[in-house]
Short mmCIF file of N, CA and C and ligand atoms in Angstrom, two decimals:
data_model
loop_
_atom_site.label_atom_id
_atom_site.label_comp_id
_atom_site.label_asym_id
_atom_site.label_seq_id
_atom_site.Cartn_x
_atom_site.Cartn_y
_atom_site.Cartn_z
N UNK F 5 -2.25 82.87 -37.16
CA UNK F 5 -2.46 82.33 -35.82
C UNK F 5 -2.48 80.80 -35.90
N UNK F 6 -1.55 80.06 -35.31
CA UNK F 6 -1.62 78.79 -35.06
C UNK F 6 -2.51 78.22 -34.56
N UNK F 7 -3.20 77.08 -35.07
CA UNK F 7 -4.56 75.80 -34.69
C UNK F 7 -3.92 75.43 -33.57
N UNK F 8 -4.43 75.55 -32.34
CA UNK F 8 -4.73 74.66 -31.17
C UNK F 8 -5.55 73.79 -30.99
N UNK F 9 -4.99 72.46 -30.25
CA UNK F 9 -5.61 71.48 -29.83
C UNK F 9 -5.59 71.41 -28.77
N UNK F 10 -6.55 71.01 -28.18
CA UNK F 10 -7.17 71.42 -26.48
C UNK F 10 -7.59 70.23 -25.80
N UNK F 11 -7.51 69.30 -24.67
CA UNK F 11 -8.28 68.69 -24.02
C UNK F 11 -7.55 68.01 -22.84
N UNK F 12 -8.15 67.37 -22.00
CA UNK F 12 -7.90 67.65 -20.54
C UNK F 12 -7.13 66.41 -20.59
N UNK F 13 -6.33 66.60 -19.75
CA UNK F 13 -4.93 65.41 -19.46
C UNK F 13 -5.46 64.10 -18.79
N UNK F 14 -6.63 64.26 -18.35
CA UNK F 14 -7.36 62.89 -18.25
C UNK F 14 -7.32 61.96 -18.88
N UNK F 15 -7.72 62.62 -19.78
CA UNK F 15 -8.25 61.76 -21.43
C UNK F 15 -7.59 60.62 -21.88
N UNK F 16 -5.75 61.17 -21.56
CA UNK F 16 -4.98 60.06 -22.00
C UNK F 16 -4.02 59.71 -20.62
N UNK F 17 -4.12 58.96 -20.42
CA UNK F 17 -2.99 58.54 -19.01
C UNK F 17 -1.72 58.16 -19.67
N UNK F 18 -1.31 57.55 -18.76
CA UNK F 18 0.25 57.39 -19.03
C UNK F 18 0.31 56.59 -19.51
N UNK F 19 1.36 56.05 -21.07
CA UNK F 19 1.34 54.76 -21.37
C UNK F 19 0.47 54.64 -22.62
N UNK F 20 -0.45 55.37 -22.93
CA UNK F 20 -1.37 55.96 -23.98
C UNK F 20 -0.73 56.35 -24.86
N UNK F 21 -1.33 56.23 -26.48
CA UNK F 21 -1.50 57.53 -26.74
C UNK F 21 -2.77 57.78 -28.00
N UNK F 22 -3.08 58.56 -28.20
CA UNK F 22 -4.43 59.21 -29.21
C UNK F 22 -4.48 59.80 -30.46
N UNK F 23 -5.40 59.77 -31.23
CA UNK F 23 -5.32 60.13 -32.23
C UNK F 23 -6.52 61.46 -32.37
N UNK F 24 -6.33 62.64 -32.61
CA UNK F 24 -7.00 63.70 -32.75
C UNK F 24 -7.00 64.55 -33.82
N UNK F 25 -8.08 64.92 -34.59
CA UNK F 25 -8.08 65.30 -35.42
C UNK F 25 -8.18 67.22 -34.84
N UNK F 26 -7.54 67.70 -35.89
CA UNK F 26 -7.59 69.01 -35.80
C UNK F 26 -7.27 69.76 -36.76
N UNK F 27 -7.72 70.96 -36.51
CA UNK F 27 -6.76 72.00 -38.36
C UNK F 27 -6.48 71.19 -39.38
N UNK F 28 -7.26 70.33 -39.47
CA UNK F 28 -7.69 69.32 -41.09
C UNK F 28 -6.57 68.83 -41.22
N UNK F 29 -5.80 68.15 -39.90
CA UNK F 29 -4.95 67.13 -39.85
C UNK F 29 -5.00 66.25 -38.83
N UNK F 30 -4.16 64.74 -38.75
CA UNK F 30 -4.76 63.91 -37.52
C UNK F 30 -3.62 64.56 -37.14
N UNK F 31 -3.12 64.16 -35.32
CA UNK F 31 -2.17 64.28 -34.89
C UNK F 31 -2.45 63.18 -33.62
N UNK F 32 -1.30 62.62 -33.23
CA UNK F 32 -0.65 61.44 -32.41
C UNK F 32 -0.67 62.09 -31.26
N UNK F 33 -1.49 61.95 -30.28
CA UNK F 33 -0.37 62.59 -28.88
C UNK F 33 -0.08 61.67 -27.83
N UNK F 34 0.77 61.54 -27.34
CA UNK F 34 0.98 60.49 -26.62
C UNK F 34 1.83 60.93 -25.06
N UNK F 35 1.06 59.86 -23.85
CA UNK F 35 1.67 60.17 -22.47
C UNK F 35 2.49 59.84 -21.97
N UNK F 36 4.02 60.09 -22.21
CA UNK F 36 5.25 59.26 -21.76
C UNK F 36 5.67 59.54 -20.76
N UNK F 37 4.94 58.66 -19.40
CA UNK F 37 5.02 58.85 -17.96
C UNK F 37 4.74 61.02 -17.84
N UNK F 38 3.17 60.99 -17.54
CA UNK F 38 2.65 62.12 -17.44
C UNK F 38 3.49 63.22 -18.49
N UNK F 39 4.69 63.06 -19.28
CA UNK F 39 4.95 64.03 -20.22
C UNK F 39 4.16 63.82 -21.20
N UNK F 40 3.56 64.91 -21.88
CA UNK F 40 3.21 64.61 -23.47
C UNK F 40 3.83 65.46 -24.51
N UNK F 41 3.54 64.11 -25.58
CA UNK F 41 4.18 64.63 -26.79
C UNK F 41 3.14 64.87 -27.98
N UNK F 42 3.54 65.44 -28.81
CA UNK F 42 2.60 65.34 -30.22
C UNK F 42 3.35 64.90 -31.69
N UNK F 43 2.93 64.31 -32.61
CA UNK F 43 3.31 64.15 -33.96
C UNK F 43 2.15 63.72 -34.68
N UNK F 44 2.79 64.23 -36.03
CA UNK F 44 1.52 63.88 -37.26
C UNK F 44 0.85 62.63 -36.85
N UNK F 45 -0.35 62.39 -37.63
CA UNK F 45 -0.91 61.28 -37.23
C UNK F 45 -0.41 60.02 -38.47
N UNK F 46 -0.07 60.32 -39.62
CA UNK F 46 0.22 59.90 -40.40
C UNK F 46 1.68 59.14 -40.53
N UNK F 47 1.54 58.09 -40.93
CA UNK F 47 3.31 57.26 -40.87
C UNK F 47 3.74 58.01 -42.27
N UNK F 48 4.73 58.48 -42.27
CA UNK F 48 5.65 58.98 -43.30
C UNK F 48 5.99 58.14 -44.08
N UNK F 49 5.78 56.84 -44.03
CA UNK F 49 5.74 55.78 -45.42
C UNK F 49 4.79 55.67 -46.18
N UNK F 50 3.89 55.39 -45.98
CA UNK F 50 2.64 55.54 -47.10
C UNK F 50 1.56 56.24 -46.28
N UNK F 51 1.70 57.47 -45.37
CA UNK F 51 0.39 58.16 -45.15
C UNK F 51 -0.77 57.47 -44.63
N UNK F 52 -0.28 55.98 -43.54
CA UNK F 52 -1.20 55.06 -43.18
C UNK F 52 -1.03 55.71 -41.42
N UNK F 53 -2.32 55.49 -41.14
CA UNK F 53 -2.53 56.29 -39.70
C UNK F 53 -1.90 55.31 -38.43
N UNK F 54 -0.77 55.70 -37.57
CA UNK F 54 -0.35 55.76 -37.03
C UNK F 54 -1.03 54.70 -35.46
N UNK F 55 -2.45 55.10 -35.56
CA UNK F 55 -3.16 54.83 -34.19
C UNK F 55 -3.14 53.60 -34.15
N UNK F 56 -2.90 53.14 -33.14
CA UNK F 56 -3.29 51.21 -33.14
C UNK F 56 -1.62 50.85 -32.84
N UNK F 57 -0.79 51.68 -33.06
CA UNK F 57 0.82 51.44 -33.34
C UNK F 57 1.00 50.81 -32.06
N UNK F 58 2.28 49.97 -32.03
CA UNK F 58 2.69 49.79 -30.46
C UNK F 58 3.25 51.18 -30.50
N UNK F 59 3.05 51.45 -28.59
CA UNK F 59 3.50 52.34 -28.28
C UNK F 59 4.23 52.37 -26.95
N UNK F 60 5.79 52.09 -27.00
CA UNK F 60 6.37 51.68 -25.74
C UNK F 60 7.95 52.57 -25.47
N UNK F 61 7.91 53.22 -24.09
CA UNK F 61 8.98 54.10 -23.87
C UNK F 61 8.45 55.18 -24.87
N UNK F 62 9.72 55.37 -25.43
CA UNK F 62 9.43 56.56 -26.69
C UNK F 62 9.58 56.63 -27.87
N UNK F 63 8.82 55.29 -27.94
CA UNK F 63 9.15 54.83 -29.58
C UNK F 63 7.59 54.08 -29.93
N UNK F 64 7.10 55.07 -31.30
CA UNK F 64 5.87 54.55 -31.70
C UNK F 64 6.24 53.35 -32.93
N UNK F 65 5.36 52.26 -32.85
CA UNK F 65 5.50 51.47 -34.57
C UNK F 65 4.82 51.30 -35.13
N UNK F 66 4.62 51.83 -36.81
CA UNK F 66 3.40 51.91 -37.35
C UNK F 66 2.86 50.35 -37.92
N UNK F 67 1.61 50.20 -36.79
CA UNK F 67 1.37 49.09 -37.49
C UNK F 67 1.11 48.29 -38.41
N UNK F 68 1.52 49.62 -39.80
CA UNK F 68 1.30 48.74 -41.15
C UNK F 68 2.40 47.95 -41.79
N UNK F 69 3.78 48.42 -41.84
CA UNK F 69 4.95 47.94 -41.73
C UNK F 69 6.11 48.47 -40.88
N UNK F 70 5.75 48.26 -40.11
CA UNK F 70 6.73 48.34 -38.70
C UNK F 70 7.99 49.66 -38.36
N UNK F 71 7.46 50.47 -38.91
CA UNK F 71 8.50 51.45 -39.14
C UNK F 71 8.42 52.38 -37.77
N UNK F 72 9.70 52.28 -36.98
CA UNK F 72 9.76 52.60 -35.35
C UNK F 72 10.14 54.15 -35.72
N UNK F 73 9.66 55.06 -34.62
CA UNK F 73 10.02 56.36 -34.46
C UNK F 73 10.05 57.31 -33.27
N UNK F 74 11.09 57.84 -33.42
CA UNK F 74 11.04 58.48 -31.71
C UNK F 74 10.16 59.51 -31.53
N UNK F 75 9.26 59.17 -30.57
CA UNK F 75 8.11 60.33 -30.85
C UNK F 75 8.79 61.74 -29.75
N UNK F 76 10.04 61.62 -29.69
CA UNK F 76 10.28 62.68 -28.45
C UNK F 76 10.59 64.29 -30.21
N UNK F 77 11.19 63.00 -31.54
CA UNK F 77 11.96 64.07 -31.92
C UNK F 77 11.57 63.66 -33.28
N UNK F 78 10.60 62.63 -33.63
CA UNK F 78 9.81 62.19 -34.54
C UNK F 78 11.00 61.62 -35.67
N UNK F 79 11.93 61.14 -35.39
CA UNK F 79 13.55 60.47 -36.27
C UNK F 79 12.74 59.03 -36.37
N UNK F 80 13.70 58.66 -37.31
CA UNK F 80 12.86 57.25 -37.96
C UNK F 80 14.35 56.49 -37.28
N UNK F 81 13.49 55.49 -36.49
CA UNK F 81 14.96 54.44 -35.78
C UNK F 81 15.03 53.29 -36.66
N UNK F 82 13.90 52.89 -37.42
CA UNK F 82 13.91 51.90 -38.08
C UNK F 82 13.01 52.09 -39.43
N UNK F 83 13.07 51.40 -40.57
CA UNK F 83 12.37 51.52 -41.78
C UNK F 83 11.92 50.39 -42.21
N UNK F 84 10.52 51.02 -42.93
CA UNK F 84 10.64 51.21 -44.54
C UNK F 84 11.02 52.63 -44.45
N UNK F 85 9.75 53.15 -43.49
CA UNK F 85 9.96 54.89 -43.60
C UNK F 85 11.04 55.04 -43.65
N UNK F 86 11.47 56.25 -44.36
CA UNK F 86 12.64 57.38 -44.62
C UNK F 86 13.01 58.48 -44.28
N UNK F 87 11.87 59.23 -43.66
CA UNK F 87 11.21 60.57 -43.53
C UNK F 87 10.78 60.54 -42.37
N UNK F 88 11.42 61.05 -41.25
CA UNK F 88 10.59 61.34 -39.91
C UNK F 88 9.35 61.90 -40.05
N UNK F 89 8.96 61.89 -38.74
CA UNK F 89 7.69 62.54 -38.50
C UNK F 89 7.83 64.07 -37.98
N UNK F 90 6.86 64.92 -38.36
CA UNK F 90 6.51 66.37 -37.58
C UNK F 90 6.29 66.00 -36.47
N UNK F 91 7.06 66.93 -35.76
CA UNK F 91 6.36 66.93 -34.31
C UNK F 91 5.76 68.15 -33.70
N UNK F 92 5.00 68.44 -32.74
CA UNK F 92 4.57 69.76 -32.70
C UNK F 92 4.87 69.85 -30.80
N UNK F 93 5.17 71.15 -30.61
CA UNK F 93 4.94 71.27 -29.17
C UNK F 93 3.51 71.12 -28.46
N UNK F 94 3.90 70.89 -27.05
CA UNK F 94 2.57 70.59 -26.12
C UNK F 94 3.15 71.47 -24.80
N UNK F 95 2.22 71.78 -24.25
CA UNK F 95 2.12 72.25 -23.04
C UNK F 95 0.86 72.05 -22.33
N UNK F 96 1.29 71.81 -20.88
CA UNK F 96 0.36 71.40 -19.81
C UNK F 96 0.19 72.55 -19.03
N UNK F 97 -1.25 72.99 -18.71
CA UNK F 97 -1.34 74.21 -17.75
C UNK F 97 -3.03 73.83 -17.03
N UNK F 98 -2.69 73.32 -15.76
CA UNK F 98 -3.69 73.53 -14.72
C UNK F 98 -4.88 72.23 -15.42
N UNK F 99 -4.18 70.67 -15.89
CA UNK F 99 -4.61 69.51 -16.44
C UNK F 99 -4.88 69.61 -17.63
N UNK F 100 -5.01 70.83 -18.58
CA UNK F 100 -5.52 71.41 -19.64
C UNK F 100 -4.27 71.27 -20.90
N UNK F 101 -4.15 70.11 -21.38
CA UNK F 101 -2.99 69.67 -22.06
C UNK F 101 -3.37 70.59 -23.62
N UNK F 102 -2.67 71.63 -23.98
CA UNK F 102 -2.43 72.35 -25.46
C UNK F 102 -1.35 71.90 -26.65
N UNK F 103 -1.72 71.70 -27.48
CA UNK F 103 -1.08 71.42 -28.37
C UNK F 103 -1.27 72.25 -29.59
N UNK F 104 0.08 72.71 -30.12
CA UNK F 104 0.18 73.94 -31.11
C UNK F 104 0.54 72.95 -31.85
N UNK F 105 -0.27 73.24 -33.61
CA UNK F 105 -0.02 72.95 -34.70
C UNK F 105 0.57 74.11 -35.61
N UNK F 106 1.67 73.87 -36.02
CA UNK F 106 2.54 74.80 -36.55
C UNK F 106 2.13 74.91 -38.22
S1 FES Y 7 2.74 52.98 -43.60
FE1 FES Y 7 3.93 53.02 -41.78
S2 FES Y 7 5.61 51.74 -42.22
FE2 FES Y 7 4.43 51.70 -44.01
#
């Protein structure tokens, strides 16, 4: 049975995004104009956490060395990173934003 992550679409508005720990991993979720998305919390270059990143349109940058990524499909647009990011599905039902960790 897949770890769910649970909490109300309040939390993060649009333009946001968060860092949540769950199923003994962080994960990224972020509000791209009321859509949300999810990915690891971790930058795929050296495993440095993600949060604090700019976060503009649909592209996160990790603010340790600048490595841009599309958080729609977690592809690395720019490097050091090499290695996209996981991404996980989300669904919205009745403000109650879910996120499945696979
Ligand atoms: S840890 Fe993210 S680019 Fe280096």
């Amino acid at each position: 049975m897949p770890t769910l992550l649970q909490f109300h679409a309040s939390e993060l508005p649009p333009g946001q995004c968060r860092a949540y720990v769950a199923g003994g991993m962080t994960v990224l979720v972020y509000n791209l104009a009321n859509t949300f998305y999810a990915t690891q919390g971790l930058c795929s270059h050296e495993d440095l956490p993600l949060d604090g990143g700019k976060f503009e349109s649909n592209v996160i940058q990790c603010p340790f060395h600048d490595s841009r990524f599309n958080i729609r499909t977690g592809k690395v647009l720019s490097g050091p990173a090499e290695h996209g990011l996981k991404t996980f599905p989300v669904a919205v039902d009745g403000g109650t934003v879910t996120v499945t960790l696979l």
